Amino acid sequence: MDAHLSSLGYCSRSEAKKFLSKNLVCVDGVRVFDVRQKAYNNEITVDGERLDDECLVILMNKPSGVVCSHDDAGVLIYSLLPPRWQRRNPKISTVGRLDADTTGAILLTDDGALNHKLTSPKSEISKVYEVTLAEPLRGDEAEIFASGNLMLNGEKKPLKSAKMQIINPTLVRLEISEGRYHQVKRMFGAVKNRVVALHRVRFGEYGVEGLEPSEYRVINL
Ligand code: URA
């Protein structure tokens, strides 16, 4: 029980005894006092609430100014999660990264295998961005992005075909199926433009409608 509570961030292993004496922890409705109590397929509750799931998948509307990293300088995206989730082991990590100034849909999970699967180039998950540009479009961007031939500086393979929809001369929706480093900003750099604001509207089927910046919800994948 102590290892389980500690991996889910309720307390450290050394604090488990105190935690059990202070909180009403039940296994299948029976109060537990002993840290050595095993509870594999049983229902565990803490003060009447079901224990958090072992695998969490969270959809967040990332605000601007937070970084998707455990160790970079600045305000970490994880600081927006409840303290208990921040203490989990394995840690909750973002599925891929958004730049500090990019906003919108991002998944976070403590399931390493799932994270790996979703970020693998083979997954080809669709990501839709709303892109605000410094300069009006020149007219050939959609064709260049759709071609499947665009080569970014320093890359060995051209980008996969991407779909661009024009909303107005400095605002587009761009759908890509890869997740290369600074991909959207570099794509517009390649057509002599500059991204001034970037918002990810959806990651796969998950959009941020109904979530204010910094808000999140647990999803079932
Ligand atoms: N492409 C970028 O350039 N930045 C992001 O944050 C995401 C995609």
GROMACS .gro file of C-alpha atoms and ligand atoms in nm:
model
  229
    1MET     CA    1   0.000   0.000   0.000
    2ASP     CA    2   0.284   0.242   0.086
    3ALA     CA    3   0.450   0.195  -0.255
    4HIS     CA    4   0.117   0.233  -0.433
    5LEU     CA    5   0.019   0.553  -0.249
    6SER     CA    6   0.363   0.696  -0.304
    7SER     CA    7   0.375   0.619  -0.680
    8LEU     CA    8   0.041   0.798  -0.719
    9GLY     CA    9   0.172   1.101  -0.528
   10TYR     CA   10  -0.049   1.076  -0.217
   11CYS     CA   11   0.251   1.067   0.019
   12SER     CA   12   0.609   0.945   0.026
   13ARG     CA   13   0.673   0.587   0.137
   14SER     CA   14   0.814   0.711   0.465
   15GLU     CA   15   0.502   0.923   0.525
   16ALA     CA   16   0.261   0.638   0.446
   17LYS     CA   17   0.204   0.537   0.806
   18LYS     CA   18   0.109   0.890   0.905
   19PHE     CA   19  -0.104   0.922   0.591
   20LEU     CA   20  -0.305   0.610   0.684
   21SER     CA   21  -0.360   0.736   1.036
   22LYS     CA   22  -0.476   1.080   0.915
   23ASN     CA   23  -0.686   0.975   0.614
   24LEU     CA   24  -0.963   0.726   0.576
   25VAL     CA   25  -0.809   0.474   0.336
   26CYS     CA   26  -1.030   0.174   0.259
   27VAL     CA   27  -0.978  -0.141   0.056
   28ASP     CA   28  -1.312  -0.280  -0.057
   29GLY     CA   29  -1.477  -0.070   0.213
   30VAL     CA   30  -1.256  -0.185   0.502
   31ARG     CA   31  -1.031   0.073   0.667
   32VAL     CA   32  -0.656   0.011   0.629
   33PHE     CA   33  -0.402   0.101   0.898
   34ASP     CA   34  -0.114  -0.121   0.791
   35VAL     CA   35   0.122   0.014   0.522
   36ARG     CA   36   0.201  -0.345   0.422
   37GLN     CA   37  -0.159  -0.416   0.321
   38LYS     CA   38  -0.165  -0.548  -0.039
   39ALA     CA   39  -0.438  -0.427  -0.271
   40TYR     CA   40  -0.405  -0.533  -0.633
   41ASN     CA   41  -0.746  -0.573  -0.790
   42ASN     CA   42  -0.941  -0.419  -0.506
   43GLU     CA   43  -1.123  -0.090  -0.491
   44ILE     CA   44  -0.924   0.159  -0.287
   45THR     CA   45  -1.075   0.483  -0.162
   46VAL     CA   46  -0.915   0.778   0.017
   47ASP     CA   47  -1.157   0.982   0.227
   48GLY     CA   48  -1.441   0.837   0.022
   49GLU     CA   49  -1.288   0.918  -0.319
   50ARG     CA   50  -1.164   0.648  -0.556
   51LEU     CA   51  -0.787   0.635  -0.575
   52ASP     CA   52  -0.648   0.803  -0.890
   53ASP     CA   53  -0.599   0.573  -1.188
   54GLU     CA   54  -0.254   0.428  -1.243
   55CYS     CA   55  -0.242   0.558  -1.599
   56LEU     CA   56  -0.354   0.915  -1.647
   57VAL     CA   57  -0.409   1.084  -1.981
   58ILE     CA   58  -0.483   1.455  -1.962
   59LEU     CA   59  -0.585   1.700  -2.232
   60MET     CA   60  -0.478   2.056  -2.152
   61ASN     CA   61  -0.532   2.389  -2.323
   62LYS     CA   62  -0.173   2.504  -2.283
   63PRO     CA   63  -0.137   2.873  -2.207
   64SER     CA   64   0.144   3.083  -2.349
   65GLY     CA   65   0.458   3.117  -2.135
   66VAL     CA   66   0.488   2.766  -1.989
   67VAL     CA   67   0.748   2.515  -2.105
   68CYS     CA   68   0.691   2.149  -2.191
   69SER     CA   69   0.993   2.019  -2.003
   70HIS     CA   70   1.084   1.875  -1.667
   71ASP     CA   71   1.413   2.057  -1.640
   72ASP     CA   72   1.428   2.368  -1.862
   73ALA     CA   73   1.430   2.715  -1.710
   74GLY     CA   74   1.096   2.895  -1.677
   75VAL     CA   75   0.747   2.801  -1.562
   76LEU     CA   76   0.689   2.431  -1.626
   77ILE     CA   77   0.357   2.312  -1.769
   78TYR     CA   78   0.344   2.053  -1.486
   79SER     CA   79   0.309   2.332  -1.230
   80LEU     CA   80  -0.049   2.375  -1.361
   81LEU     CA   81  -0.141   2.022  -1.243
   82PRO     CA   82  -0.255   1.934  -0.889
   83PRO     CA   83   0.043   1.882  -0.651
   84ARG     CA   84  -0.044   1.513  -0.609
   85TRP     CA   85  -0.015   1.453  -0.984
   86GLN     CA   86   0.316   1.643  -0.987
   87ARG     CA   87   0.455   1.392  -0.735
   88ARG     CA   88   0.361   1.080  -0.935
   89ASN     CA   89   0.624   0.825  -1.025
   90PRO     CA   90   0.649   0.749  -1.315
   91LYS     CA   91   0.623   1.118  -1.390
   92ILE     CA   92   0.355   1.276  -1.603
   93SER     CA   93   0.512   1.403  -1.926
   94THR     CA   94   0.379   1.588  -2.228
   95VAL     CA   95   0.313   1.393  -2.547
   96GLY     CA   96   0.560   1.578  -2.767
   97ARG     CA   97   0.617   1.945  -2.702
   98LEU     CA   98   0.473   2.282  -2.786
   99ASP     CA   99   0.699   2.588  -2.780
  100ALA     CA  100   0.666   2.816  -2.477
  101ASP     CA  101   0.477   3.073  -2.687
  102THR     CA  102   0.246   2.816  -2.853
  103THR     CA  103  -0.099   2.766  -2.703
  104GLY     CA  104  -0.364   2.495  -2.731
  105ALA     CA  105  -0.416   2.121  -2.728
  106ILE     CA  106  -0.155   1.905  -2.561
  107LEU     CA  107  -0.181   1.561  -2.405
  108LEU     CA  108   0.006   1.466  -2.089
  109THR     CA  109   0.046   1.114  -1.955
  110ASP     CA  110   0.241   0.897  -1.715
  111ASP     CA  111   0.203   0.601  -1.952
  112GLY     CA  112   0.545   0.584  -2.118
  113ALA     CA  113   0.443   0.322  -2.377
  114LEU     CA  114   0.142   0.527  -2.484
  115ASN     CA  115   0.352   0.842  -2.501
  116HIS     CA  116   0.606   0.665  -2.720
  117LYS     CA  117   0.332   0.532  -2.949
  118LEU     CA  118   0.166   0.872  -2.991
  119THR     CA  119   0.494   1.055  -3.063
  120SER     CA  120   0.635   0.793  -3.298
  121PRO     CA  121   0.667   0.922  -3.658
  122LYS     CA  122   0.472   0.610  -3.759
  123SER     CA  123   0.164   0.727  -3.569
  124GLU     CA  124   0.097   1.008  -3.824
  125ILE     CA  125  -0.149   1.171  -3.584
  126SER     CA  126  -0.313   1.477  -3.735
  127LYS     CA  127  -0.237   1.809  -3.564
  128VAL     CA  128  -0.427   2.122  -3.661
  129TYR     CA  129  -0.279   2.465  -3.594
  130GLU     CA  130  -0.419   2.812  -3.629
  131VAL     CA  131  -0.129   3.021  -3.753
  132THR     CA  132  -0.107   3.400  -3.745
  133LEU     CA  133   0.151   3.537  -3.985
  134ALA     CA  134   0.364   3.851  -3.989
  135GLU     CA  135   0.317   3.903  -4.364
  136PRO     CA  136   0.020   3.842  -4.595
  137LEU     CA  137   0.036   3.511  -4.784
  138ARG     CA  138   0.205   3.535  -5.123
  139GLY     CA  139  -0.020   3.270  -5.284
  140ASP     CA  140   0.190   2.957  -5.342
  141GLU     CA  141   0.212   2.834  -4.979
  142ALA     CA  142  -0.076   2.582  -4.987
  143GLU     CA  143   0.067   2.417  -5.298
  144ILE     CA  144   0.421   2.402  -5.156
  145PHE     CA  145   0.300   2.254  -4.825
  146ALA     CA  146   0.078   1.999  -5.003
  147SER     CA  147   0.357   1.891  -5.241
  148GLY     CA  148   0.533   1.650  -5.005
  149ASN     CA  149   0.862   1.792  -5.139
  150LEU     CA  150   0.934   2.073  -4.895
  151MET     CA  151   1.278   2.023  -4.743
  152LEU     CA  152   1.352   2.210  -4.421
  153ASN     CA  153   1.705   2.327  -4.342
  154GLY     CA  154   1.915   2.057  -4.182
  155GLU     CA  155   1.663   1.777  -4.254
  156LYS     CA  156   1.730   1.466  -4.461
  157LYS     CA  157   1.372   1.389  -4.562
  158PRO     CA  158   1.110   1.619  -4.714
  159LEU     CA  159   0.801   1.699  -4.511
  160LYS     CA  160   0.489   1.494  -4.563
  161SER     CA  161   0.207   1.667  -4.743
  162ALA     CA  162   0.024   1.921  -4.525
  163LYS     CA  163  -0.314   2.089  -4.578
  164MET     CA  164  -0.346   2.465  -4.548
  165GLN     CA  165  -0.677   2.648  -4.537
  166ILE     CA  166  -0.678   3.026  -4.574
  167ILE     CA  167  -0.892   3.219  -4.326
  168ASN     CA  168  -0.760   3.562  -4.421
  169PRO     CA  169  -0.429   3.684  -4.572
  170THR     CA  170  -0.246   3.659  -4.236
  171LEU     CA  171  -0.439   3.374  -4.073
  172VAL     CA  172  -0.445   3.008  -4.179
  173ARG     CA  173  -0.530   2.662  -4.049
  174LEU     CA  174  -0.258   2.411  -4.110
  175GLU     CA  175  -0.297   2.035  -4.069
  176ILE     CA  176   0.022   1.832  -4.040
  177SER     CA  177   0.081   1.466  -3.960
  178GLU     CA  178   0.438   1.492  -3.829
  179GLY     CA  179   0.594   1.662  -3.529
  180ARG     CA  180   0.935   1.787  -3.629
  181TYR     CA  181   1.124   2.043  -3.425
  182HIS     CA  182   0.958   2.388  -3.459
  183GLN     CA  183   0.790   2.245  -3.767
  184VAL     CA  184   0.520   2.505  -3.830
  185LYS     CA  185   0.749   2.803  -3.770
  186ARG     CA  186   1.013   2.650  -3.998
  187MET     CA  187   0.756   2.576  -4.271
  188PHE     CA  188   0.654   2.941  -4.283
  189GLY     CA  189   1.020   3.046  -4.261
  190ALA     CA  190   1.077   2.835  -4.576
  191VAL     CA  191   0.819   3.046  -4.763
  192LYS     CA  192   0.972   3.373  -4.636
  193ASN     CA  193   0.712   3.448  -4.374
  194ARG     CA  194   0.712   3.447  -3.993
  195VAL     CA  195   0.469   3.304  -3.740
  196VAL     CA  196   0.359   3.562  -3.484
  197ALA     CA  197   0.107   3.344  -3.298
  198LEU     CA  198   0.052   2.969  -3.298
  199HIS     CA  199  -0.240   2.783  -3.147
  200ARG     CA  200  -0.295   2.408  -3.174
  201VAL     CA  201  -0.665   2.359  -3.226
  202ARG     CA  202  -0.654   1.981  -3.210
  203PHE     CA  203  -0.426   1.690  -3.150
  204GLY     CA  204  -0.580   1.385  -3.320
  205GLU     CA  205  -0.944   1.384  -3.218
  206TYR     CA  206  -0.882   1.600  -2.912
  207GLY     CA  207  -0.967   1.969  -2.936
  208VAL     CA  208  -0.964   2.237  -2.670
  209GLU     CA  209  -1.320   2.362  -2.717
  210GLY     CA  210  -1.466   2.434  -2.373
  211LEU     CA  211  -1.125   2.447  -2.201
  212GLU     CA  212  -0.996   2.788  -2.095
  213PRO     CA  213  -0.617   2.841  -2.113
  214SER     CA  214  -0.452   2.628  -1.837
  215GLU     CA  215  -0.765   2.413  -1.795
  216TYR     CA  216  -0.746   2.038  -1.847
  217ARG     CA  217  -0.954   1.726  -1.828
  218VAL     CA  218  -0.878   1.359  -1.791
  219ILE     CA  219  -0.956   1.161  -2.105
  220ASN     CA  220  -1.001   0.793  -2.176
  221LEU     CA  221  -0.794   0.687  -2.472
  222URA     N1  222   0.545   2.391  -3.466
  222URA     C1  223   0.615   2.492  -3.410
  222URA     O1  224   0.689   2.561  -3.477
  222URA     N2  225   0.600   2.515  -3.277
  222URA     C2  226   0.516   2.444  -3.200
  222URA     O2  227   0.504   2.471  -3.079
  222URA     C3  228   0.443   2.339  -3.258
  222URA     C4  229   0.460   2.315  -3.392
   0.00000   0.00000   0.00000
